[in-house]
Short mmCIF file of C-alpha atoms in Angstrom, two decimals:
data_model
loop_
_atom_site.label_atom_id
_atom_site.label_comp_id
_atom_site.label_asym_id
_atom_site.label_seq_id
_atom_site.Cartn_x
_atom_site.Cartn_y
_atom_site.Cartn_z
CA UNK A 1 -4.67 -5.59 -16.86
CA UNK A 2 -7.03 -3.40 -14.99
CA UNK A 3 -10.63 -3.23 -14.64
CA UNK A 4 -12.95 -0.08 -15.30
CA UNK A 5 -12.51 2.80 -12.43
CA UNK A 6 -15.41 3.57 -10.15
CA UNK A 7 -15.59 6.29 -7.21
CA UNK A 8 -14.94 5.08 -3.66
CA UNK A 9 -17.08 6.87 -0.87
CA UNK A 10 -16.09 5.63 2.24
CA UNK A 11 -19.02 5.00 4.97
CA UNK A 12 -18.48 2.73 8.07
CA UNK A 13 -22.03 1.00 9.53
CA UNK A 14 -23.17 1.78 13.00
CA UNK A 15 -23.28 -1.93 13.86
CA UNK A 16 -19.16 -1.25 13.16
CA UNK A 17 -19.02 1.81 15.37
CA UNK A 18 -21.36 0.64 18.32
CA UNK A 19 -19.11 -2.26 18.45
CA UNK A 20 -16.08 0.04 18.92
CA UNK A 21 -17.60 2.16 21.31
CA UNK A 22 -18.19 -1.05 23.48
CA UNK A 23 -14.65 -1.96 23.10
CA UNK A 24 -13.33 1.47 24.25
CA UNK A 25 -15.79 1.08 26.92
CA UNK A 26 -14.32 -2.64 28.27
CA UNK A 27 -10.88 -1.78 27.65
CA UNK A 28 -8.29 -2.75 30.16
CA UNK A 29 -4.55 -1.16 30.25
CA UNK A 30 -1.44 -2.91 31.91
CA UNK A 31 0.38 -0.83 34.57
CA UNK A 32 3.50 0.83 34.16
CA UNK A 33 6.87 0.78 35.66
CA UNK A 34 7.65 4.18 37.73
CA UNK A 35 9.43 6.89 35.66
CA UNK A 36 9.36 4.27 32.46
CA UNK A 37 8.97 7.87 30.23
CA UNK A 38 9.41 6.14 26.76
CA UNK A 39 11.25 3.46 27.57
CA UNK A 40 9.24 0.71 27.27
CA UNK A 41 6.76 1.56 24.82
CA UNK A 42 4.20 4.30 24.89
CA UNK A 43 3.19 5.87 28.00
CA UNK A 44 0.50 4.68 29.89
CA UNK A 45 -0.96 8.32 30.77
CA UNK A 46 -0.75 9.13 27.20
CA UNK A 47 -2.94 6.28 26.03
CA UNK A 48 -5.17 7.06 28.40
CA UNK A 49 -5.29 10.27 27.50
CA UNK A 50 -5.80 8.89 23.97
CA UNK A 51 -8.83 6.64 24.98
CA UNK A 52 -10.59 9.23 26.75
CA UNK A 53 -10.96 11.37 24.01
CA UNK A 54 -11.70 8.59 21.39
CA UNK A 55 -14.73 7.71 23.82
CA UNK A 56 -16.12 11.16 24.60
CA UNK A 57 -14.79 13.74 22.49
CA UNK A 58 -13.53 12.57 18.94
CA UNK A 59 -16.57 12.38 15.65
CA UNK A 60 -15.99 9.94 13.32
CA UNK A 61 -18.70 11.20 11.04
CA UNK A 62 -17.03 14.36 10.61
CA UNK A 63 -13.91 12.99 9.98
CA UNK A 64 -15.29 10.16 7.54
CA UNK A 65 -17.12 13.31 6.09
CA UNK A 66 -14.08 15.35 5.52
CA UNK A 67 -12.06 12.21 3.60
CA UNK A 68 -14.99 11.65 0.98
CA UNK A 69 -14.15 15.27 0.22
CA UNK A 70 -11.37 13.73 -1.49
CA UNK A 71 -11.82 12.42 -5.27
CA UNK A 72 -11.70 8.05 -4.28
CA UNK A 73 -11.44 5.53 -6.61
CA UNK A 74 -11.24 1.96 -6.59
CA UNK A 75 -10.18 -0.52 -9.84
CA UNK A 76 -8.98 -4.19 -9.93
CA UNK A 77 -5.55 -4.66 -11.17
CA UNK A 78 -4.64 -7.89 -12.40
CA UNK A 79 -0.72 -9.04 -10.94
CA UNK A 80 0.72 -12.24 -11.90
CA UNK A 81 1.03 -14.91 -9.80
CA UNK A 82 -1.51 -13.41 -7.39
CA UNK A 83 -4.72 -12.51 -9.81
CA UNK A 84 -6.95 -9.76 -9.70
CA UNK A 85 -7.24 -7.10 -6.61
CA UNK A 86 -9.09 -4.57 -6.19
CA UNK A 87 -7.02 -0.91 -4.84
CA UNK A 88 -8.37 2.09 -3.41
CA UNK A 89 -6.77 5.29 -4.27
CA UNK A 90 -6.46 9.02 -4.52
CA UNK A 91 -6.78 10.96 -7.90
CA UNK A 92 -6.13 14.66 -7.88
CA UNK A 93 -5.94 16.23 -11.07
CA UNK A 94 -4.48 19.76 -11.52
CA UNK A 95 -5.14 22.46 -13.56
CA UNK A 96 -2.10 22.75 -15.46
CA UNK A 97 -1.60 21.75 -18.86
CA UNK A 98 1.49 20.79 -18.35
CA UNK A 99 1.30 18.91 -14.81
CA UNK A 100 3.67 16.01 -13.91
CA UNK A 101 1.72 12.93 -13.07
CA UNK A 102 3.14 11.61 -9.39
CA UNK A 103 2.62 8.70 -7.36
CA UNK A 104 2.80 9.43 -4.23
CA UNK A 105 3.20 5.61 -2.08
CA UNK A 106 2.97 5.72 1.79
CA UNK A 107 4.79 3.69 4.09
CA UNK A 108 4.26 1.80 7.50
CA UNK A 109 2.36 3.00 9.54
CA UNK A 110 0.56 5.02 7.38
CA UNK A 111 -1.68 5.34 4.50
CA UNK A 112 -3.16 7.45 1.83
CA UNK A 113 -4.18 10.56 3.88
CA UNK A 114 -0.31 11.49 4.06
CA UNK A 115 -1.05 13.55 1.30
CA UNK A 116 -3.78 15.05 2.17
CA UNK A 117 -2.44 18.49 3.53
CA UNK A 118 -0.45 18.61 0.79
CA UNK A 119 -2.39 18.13 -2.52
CA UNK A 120 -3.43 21.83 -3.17
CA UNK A 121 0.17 22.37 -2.96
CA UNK A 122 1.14 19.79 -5.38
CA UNK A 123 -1.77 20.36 -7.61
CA UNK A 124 -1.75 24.33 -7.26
CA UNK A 125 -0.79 25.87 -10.85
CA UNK A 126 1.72 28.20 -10.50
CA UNK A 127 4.22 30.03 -13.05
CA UNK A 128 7.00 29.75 -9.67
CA UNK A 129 7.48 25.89 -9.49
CA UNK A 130 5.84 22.71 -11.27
CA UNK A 131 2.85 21.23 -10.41
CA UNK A 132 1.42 17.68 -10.48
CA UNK A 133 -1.66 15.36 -10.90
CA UNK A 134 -1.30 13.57 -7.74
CA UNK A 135 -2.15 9.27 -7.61
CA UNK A 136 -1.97 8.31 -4.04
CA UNK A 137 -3.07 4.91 -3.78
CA UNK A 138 -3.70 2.36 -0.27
CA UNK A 139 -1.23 -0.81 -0.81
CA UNK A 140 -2.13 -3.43 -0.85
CA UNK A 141 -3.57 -4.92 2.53
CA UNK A 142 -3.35 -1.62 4.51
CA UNK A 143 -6.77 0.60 4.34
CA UNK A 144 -9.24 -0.29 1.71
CA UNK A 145 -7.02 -1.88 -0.80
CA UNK A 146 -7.46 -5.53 -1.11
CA UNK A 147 -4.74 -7.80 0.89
CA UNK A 148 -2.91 -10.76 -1.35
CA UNK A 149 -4.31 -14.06 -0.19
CA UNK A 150 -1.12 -15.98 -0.57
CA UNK A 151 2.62 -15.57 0.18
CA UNK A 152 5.33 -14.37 -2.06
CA UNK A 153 4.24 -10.79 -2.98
CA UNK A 154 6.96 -8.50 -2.70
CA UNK A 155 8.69 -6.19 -4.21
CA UNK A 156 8.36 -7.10 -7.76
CA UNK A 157 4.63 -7.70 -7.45
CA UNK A 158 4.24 -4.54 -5.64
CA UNK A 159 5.92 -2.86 -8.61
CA UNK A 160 3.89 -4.71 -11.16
CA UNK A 161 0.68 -3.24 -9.70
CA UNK A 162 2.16 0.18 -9.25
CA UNK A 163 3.12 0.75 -12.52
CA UNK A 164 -0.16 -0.93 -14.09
CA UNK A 165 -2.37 1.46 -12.36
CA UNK A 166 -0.48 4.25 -13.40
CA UNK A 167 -0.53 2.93 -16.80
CA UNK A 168 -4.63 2.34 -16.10
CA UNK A 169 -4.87 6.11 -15.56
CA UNK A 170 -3.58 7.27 -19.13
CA UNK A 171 0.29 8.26 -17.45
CA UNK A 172 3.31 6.42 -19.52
CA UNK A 173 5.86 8.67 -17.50
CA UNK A 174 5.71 9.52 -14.33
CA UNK A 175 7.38 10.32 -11.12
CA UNK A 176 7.58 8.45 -7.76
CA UNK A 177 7.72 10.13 -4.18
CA UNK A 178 7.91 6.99 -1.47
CA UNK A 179 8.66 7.37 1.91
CA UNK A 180 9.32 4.36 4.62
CA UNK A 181 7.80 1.18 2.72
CA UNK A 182 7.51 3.20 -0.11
CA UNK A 183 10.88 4.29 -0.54
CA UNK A 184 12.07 0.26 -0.22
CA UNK A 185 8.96 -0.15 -3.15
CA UNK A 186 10.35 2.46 -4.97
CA UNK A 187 13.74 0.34 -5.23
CA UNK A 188 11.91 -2.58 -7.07
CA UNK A 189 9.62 0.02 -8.99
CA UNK A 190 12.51 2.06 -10.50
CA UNK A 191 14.61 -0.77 -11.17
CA UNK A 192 11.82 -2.75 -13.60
CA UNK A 193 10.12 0.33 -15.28
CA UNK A 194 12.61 3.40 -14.52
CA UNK A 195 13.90 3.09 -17.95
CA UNK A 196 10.55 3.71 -19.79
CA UNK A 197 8.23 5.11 -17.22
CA UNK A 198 9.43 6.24 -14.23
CA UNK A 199 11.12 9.62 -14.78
CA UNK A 200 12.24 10.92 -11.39
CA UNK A 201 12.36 9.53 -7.68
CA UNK A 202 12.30 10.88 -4.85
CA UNK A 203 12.67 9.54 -1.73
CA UNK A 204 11.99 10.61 2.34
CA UNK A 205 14.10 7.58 3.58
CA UNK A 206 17.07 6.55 1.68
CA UNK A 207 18.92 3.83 3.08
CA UNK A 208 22.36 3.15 2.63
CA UNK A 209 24.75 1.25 4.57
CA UNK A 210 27.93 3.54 6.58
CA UNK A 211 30.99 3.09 4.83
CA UNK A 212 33.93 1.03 6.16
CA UNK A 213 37.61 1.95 5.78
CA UNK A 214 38.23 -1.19 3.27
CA UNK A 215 35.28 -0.08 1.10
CA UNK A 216 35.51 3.61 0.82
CA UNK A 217 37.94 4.95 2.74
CA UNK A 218 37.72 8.24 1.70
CA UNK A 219 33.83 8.50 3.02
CA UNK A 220 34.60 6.19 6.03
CA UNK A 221 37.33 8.77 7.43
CA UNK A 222 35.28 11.65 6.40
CA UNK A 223 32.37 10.50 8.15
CA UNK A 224 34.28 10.10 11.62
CA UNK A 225 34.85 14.05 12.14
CA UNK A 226 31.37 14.63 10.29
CA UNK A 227 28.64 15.82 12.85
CA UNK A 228 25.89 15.53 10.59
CA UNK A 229 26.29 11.75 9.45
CA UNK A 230 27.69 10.88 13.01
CA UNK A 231 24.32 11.51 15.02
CA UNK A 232 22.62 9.67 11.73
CA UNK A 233 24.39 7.00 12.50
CA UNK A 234 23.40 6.86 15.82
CA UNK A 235 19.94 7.50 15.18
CA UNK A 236 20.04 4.13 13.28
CA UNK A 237 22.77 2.37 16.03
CA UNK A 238 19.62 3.62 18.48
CA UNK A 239 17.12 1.99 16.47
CA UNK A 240 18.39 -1.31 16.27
CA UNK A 241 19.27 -1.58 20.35
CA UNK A 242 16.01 -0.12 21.10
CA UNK A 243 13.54 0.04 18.47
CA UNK A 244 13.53 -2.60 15.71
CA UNK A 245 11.30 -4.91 18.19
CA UNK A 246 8.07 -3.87 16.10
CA UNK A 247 9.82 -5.34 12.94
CA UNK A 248 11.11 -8.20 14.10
CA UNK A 249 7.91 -9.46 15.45
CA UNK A 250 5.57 -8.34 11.89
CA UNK A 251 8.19 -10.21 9.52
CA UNK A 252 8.59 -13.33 11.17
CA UNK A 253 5.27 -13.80 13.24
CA UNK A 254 2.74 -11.45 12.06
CA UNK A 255 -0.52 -13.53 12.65
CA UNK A 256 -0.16 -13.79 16.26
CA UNK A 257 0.24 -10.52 16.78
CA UNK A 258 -2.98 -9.99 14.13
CA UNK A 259 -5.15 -11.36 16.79
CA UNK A 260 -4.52 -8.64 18.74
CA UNK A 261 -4.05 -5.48 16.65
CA UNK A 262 -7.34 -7.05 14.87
CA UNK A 263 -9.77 -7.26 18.11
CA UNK A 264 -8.09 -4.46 19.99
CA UNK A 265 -8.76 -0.92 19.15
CA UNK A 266 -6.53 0.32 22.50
CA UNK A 267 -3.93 -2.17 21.54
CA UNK A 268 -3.54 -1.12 18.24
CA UNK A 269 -3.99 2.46 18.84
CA UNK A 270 -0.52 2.02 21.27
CA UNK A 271 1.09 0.29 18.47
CA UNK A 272 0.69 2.65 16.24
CA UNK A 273 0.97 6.10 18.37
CA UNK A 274 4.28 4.56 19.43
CA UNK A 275 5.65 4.96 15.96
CA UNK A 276 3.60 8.45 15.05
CA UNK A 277 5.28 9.85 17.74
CA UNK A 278 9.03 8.47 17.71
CA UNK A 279 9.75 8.67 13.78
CA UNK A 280 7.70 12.30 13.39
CA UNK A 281 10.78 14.60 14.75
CA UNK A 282 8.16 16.12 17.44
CA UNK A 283 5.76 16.86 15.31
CA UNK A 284 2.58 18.31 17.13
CA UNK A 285 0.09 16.17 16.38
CA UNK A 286 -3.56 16.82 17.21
CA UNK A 287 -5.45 13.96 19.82
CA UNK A 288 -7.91 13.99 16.38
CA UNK A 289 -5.27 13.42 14.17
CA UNK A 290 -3.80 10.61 15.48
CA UNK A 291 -7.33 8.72 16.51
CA UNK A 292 -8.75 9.27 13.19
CA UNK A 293 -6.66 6.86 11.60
CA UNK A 294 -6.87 4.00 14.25
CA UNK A 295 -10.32 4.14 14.59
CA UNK A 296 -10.60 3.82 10.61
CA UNK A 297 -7.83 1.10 10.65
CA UNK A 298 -9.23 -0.99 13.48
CA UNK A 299 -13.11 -0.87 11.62
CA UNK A 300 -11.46 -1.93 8.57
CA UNK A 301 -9.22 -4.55 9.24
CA UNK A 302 -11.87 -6.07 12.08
#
């Protein structure tokens, strides 16, 4: 079912990052419509902004030095149909006796560093509110977990090798936070093993469908003089006239656009930073915040 744990400690070669550096160095951008703002994409002065600082200002070996403060593991989970792969992941333990085992699963575009500014909140014992051993793990195919190698695993395999690690680690019941990707995982996850091991969910994107009048008319009529869920539903009206482009292109075709997110630091920093920025509600994110994660994405899917 799963193999033996053993501790991760991340270091990228300098043949890896002298390579990047003469990327940065060669890249070209496209121009930019007049007054485009958002429009179109990201904003050319803002990825240039971007690049600049990932050339001349930002350290990778700090920030690789400040993630391998963080207790890494990696294990091989077996999942059937698909064998044996091997996932990196997060374990936090707390101090309480009586802490609540979580697994914490991050979405698209993200990864396991989510939870970093919050684990000595999680993990903090407290008499005031409960606390938790925290599993964060990479999924499969995004940061250092191992990608399947075939097609067909979705949700249910995803959920297979959830549970299994958590199982791996010594927790029989536990709770699920997803958010993104990991709220849609969370679906499959609850559904096969909620009964037995999967005590409480919690989710930062639940999706539901609006209500009609011939379905529930009750909801559908409230829901027309209701402020709150009328600008939700035009957040997600907005989305799909405007912003769903990303998604349609990575579930029907994504090995074309591979080729280019895989050789192109610049082109996958503005894919990305697109998304950081639109689905964060303005959050102020540093220049080093936002380049750490490329720059370890683009070295480790290269």
């Amino acid at each position: 079912m799963a193999t033996t744990e053993k501790p991760f400690t991340l270091s990228v070669s300098d043949t890896d990052l002298d390579l990047l550096r003469k990327k940065l160095e060669f890249a070209r951008l496209p121009n930019e419509l007049d007054g485009a703002g958002w429009d179109y994409g990201a904003p050319l002065a803002d990825i240039q902004r971007l690049l600049s600082h990932w050339k001349s200002a930002y350290d990778w070996r700090k920030s690789e030095a400040e993630i391998n403060k963080l207790p890494m593991f990696t294990r091989d989970i077996e999942v059937e149909g698909f064998g044996s792969l091997n996932i990196h992941y997060i374990h936090q333990k707390s101090d309480a006796t009586n802490a609540i085992p979580l697994l914490f699963v991050h979405g698209w575009p993200g990864h396991f560093l989510e939870v970093r500014k919050m684990l000595p909140l999680l993990t903090a014992k407290s008499p005031d509110y409960p606390s938790f051993h925290v599993v964060a793990l990479s999924l499969p195919g995004f940061g250092f977990s191992e990608a399947p190698r075939k097609a067909g695993f979705a949700g249910r395999q995803y959920a297979e090798l959830l549970n299994k690690l958590m199982l791996a680690l010594g927790y029989q019941e536990y709770v699920y936070q997803g958010g993104d990707w990991g709220h849609l995982l969370g679906v499959h996850a609850v559904t096969h093993y909620g009964h037995k091991h999967i005590k409480a969910w919690h989710s930062n994107m639940p999706i539901c469908a609006p209500p009609t009048l011939l379905s529930y008319p009750r909801a559908y009529l409230s829901t027309l003089f209701d402020r709150a869920a009328k600008a939700g539903l035009a957040t997600g009206l907005a989305w799909r006239r405007s912003g769903m482009g990303y998604y349609l292109e990575q579930s029907t075709k994504p090995q074309t656009l591979g080729y280019s997110l895989a050789d192109s630091p610049v082109g996958l920093l503005a894919w990305i930073y697109e998304k950081l920025v639109g689905w964060s509600d303005q959050y102020p994110w540093t220049d080093d915040e936002g380049e750490y994660r490329f720059l370890r994405d683009n070295i480790v899917l290269s």
